[in-house]
Short mmCIF file of C-alpha atoms in Angstrom, two decimals:
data_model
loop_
_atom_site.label_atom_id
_atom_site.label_comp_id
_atom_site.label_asym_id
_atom_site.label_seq_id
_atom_site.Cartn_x
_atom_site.Cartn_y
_atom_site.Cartn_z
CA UNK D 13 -32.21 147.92 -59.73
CA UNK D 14 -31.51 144.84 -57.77
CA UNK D 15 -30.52 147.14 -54.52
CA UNK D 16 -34.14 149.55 -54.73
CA UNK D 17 -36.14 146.02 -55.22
CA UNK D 18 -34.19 144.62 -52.00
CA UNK D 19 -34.50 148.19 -50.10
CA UNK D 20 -38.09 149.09 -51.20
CA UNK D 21 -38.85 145.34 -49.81
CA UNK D 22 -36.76 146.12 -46.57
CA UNK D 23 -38.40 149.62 -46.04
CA UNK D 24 -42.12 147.93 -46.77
CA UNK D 25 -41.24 145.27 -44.10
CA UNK D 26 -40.61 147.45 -41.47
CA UNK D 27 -43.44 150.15 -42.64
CA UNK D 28 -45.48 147.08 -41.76
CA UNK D 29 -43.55 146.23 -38.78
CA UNK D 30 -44.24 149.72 -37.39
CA UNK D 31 -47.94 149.91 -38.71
CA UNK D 32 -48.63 146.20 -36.55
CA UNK D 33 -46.67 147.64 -33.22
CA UNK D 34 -48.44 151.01 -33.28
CA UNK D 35 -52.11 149.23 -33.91
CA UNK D 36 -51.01 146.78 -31.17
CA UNK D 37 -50.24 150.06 -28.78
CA UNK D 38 -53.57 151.43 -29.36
CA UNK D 39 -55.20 147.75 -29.00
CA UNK D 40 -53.98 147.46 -25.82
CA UNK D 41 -54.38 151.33 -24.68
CA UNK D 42 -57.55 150.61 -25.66
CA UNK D 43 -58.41 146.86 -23.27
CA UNK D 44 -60.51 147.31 -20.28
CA UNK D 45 -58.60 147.56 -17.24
CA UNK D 46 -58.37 144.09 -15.30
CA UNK D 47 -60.30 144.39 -12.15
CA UNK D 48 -58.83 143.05 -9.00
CA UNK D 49 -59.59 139.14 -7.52
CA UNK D 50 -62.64 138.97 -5.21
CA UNK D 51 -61.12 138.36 -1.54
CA UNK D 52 -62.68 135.88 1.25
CA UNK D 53 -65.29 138.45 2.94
CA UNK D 54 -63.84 139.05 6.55
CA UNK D 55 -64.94 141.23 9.21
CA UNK D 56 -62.47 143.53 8.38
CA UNK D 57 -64.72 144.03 4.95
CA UNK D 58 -68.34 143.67 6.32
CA UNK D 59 -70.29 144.98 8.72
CA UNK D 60 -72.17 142.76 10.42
CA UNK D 61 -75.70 143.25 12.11
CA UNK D 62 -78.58 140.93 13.87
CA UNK D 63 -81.92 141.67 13.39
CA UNK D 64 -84.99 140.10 15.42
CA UNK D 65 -87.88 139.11 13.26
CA UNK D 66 -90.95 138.23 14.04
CA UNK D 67 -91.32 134.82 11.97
CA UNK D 68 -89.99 132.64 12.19
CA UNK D 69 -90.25 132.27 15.96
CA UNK D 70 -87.26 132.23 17.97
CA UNK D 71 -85.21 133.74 15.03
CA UNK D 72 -82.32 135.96 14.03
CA UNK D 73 -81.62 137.57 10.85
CA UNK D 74 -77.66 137.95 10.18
CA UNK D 75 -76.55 140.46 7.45
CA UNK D 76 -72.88 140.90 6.41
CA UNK D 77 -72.56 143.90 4.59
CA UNK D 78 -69.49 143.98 2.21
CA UNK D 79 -67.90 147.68 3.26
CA UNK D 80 -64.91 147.02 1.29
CA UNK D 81 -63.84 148.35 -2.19
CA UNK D 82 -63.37 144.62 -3.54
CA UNK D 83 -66.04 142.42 -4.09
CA UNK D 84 -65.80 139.48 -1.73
CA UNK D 85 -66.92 135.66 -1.17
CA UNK D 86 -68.92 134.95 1.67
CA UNK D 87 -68.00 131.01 2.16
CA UNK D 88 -70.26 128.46 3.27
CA UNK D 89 -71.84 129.80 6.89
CA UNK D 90 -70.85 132.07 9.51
CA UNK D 91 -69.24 130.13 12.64
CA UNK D 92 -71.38 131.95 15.66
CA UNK D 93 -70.27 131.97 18.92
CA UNK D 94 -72.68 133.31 21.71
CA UNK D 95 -71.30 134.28 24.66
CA UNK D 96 -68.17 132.12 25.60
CA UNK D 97 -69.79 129.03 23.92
CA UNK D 98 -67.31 126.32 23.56
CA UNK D 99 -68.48 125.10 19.88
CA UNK D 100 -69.35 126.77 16.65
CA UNK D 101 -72.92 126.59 16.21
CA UNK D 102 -74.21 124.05 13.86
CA UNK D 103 -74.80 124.87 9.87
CA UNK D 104 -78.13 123.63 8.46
CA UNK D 105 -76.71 121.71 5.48
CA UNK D 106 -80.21 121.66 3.65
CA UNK D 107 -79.43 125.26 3.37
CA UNK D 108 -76.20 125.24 1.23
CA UNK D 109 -76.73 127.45 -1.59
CA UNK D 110 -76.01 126.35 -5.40
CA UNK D 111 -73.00 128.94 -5.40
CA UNK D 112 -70.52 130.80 -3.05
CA UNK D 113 -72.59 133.67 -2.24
CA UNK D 114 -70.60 137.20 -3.95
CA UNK D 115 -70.51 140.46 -2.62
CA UNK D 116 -70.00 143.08 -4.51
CA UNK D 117 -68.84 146.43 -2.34
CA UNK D 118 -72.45 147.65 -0.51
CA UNK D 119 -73.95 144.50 -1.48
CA UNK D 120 -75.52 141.85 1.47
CA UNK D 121 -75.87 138.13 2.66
CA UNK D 122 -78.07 137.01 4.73
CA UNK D 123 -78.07 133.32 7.47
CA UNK D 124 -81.05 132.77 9.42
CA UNK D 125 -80.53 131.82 13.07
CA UNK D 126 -82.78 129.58 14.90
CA UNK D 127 -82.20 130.85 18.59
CA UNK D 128 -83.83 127.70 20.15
CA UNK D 129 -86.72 125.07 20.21
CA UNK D 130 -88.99 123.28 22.75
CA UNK D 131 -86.63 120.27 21.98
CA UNK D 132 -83.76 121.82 22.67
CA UNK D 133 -81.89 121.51 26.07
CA UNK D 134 -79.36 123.68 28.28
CA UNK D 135 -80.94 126.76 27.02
CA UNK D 136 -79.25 130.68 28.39
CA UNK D 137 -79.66 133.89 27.82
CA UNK D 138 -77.05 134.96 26.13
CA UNK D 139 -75.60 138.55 25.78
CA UNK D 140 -72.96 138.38 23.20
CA UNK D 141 -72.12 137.21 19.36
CA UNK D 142 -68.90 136.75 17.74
CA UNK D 143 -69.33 136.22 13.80
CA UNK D 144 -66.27 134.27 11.91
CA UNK D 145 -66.51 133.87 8.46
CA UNK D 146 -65.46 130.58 7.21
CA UNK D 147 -62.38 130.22 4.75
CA UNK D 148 -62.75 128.90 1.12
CA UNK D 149 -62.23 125.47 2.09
CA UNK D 150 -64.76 125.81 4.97
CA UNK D 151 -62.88 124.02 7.64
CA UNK D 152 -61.67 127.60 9.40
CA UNK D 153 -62.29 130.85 9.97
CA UNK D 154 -60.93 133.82 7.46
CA UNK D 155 -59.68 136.50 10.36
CA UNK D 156 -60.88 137.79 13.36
CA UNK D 157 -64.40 137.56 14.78
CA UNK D 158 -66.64 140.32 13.91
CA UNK D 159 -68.96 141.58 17.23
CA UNK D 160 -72.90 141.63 16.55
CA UNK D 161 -75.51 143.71 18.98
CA UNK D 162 -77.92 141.19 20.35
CA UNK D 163 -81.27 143.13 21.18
CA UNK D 164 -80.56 144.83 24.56
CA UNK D 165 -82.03 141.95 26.79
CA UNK D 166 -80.03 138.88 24.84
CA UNK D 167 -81.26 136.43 23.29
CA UNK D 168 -82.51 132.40 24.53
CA UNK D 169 -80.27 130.20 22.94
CA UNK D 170 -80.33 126.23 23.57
CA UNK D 171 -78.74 122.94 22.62
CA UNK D 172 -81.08 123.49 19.33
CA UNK D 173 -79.31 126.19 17.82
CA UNK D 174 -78.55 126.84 14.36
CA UNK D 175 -77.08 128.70 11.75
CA UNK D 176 -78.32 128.70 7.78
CA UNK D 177 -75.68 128.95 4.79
CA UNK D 178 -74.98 132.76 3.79
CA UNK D 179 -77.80 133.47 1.04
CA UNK D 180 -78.48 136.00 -1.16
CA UNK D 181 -81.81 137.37 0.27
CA UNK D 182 -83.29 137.38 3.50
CA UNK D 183 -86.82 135.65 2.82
CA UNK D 184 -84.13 132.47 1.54
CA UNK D 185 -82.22 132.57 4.55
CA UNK D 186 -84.81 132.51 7.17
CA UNK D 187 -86.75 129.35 5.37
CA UNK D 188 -84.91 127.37 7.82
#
């Protein structure tokens, strides 16, 4: 009797054993799939357009599109470079958003771009824009530059230029 006690314990144990292991199978068959890690946008992601608006004057609208399949982190602001300018155009820092802006695929952030002012100085027309994104720690740029249409004439641009912090809606980013 002392052999079925110590068998009948054995075969519950591992009746257990195999009850926990197949509940754990289906457990995890069952988890949600673990979505990939959001990526630095890039211009290899987004597409990026300028639109003219009509207020503010002397004003750009920027929109990064994210085109990719992974949603994406637009960091700080865009670095803009018009024409062959030698320097990044300044960021507003009054316009740094609570939170990285996030871009899920077909979603959109916005900058505003203030083109020039009457204080402003060495003004040109200029004919071009290159569009970095900045890198998570916001000292660099994340890849190549993406190209953005300028209306067909250019654009004035002076000493007085600026660039707002990606936002998550246009009205936001063209407060500025």
């Amino acid at each position: 009797m002392r052999l079925t006690t110590k068998a009948a314990a054995a075969a519950a144990a591992i009746a257990a054993t195999v009850s926990l292991t197949a509940l754990g199978g289906a457990a995890s068959a069952a988890a949600p799939s673990v979505k990939a890690a959001p990526v630095t946008c890039t211009s290899a992601t987004t597409k990026v357009t300028v639109e003219e608006v009509s207020r503010p004057i002397n004003h750009l609208l920027l929109k990064a599109k994210n085109t990719g399949t992974k949603t994406c982190y637009a960091y700080g602001a865009p670095y803009l470079r018009f024409d062959n300018g030698q320097a990044a155009t300044p960021w507003v820092e009054d316009s740094r958003p609570q939170a990285v802006v996030t871009l899920k695929p077909g979603q959109t952030a916005y900058a505003g771009i203030g083109t020039s002012s009457p204080e402003g100085t060495d003004g040109y027309q200029a004919h071009d824009l290159g569009v970095y994104f900045s890198n998570r720690a916001m000292n660099g740029n994340a890849g190549g530059p993406a190209a953005a249409a300028l209306p067909q004439d250019g654009v004035y641009v002076d000493s007085s230029a600026f660039v707002t912090y990606w936002q998550t809606s246009a009205s936001t980013a063209l407060e500025w």
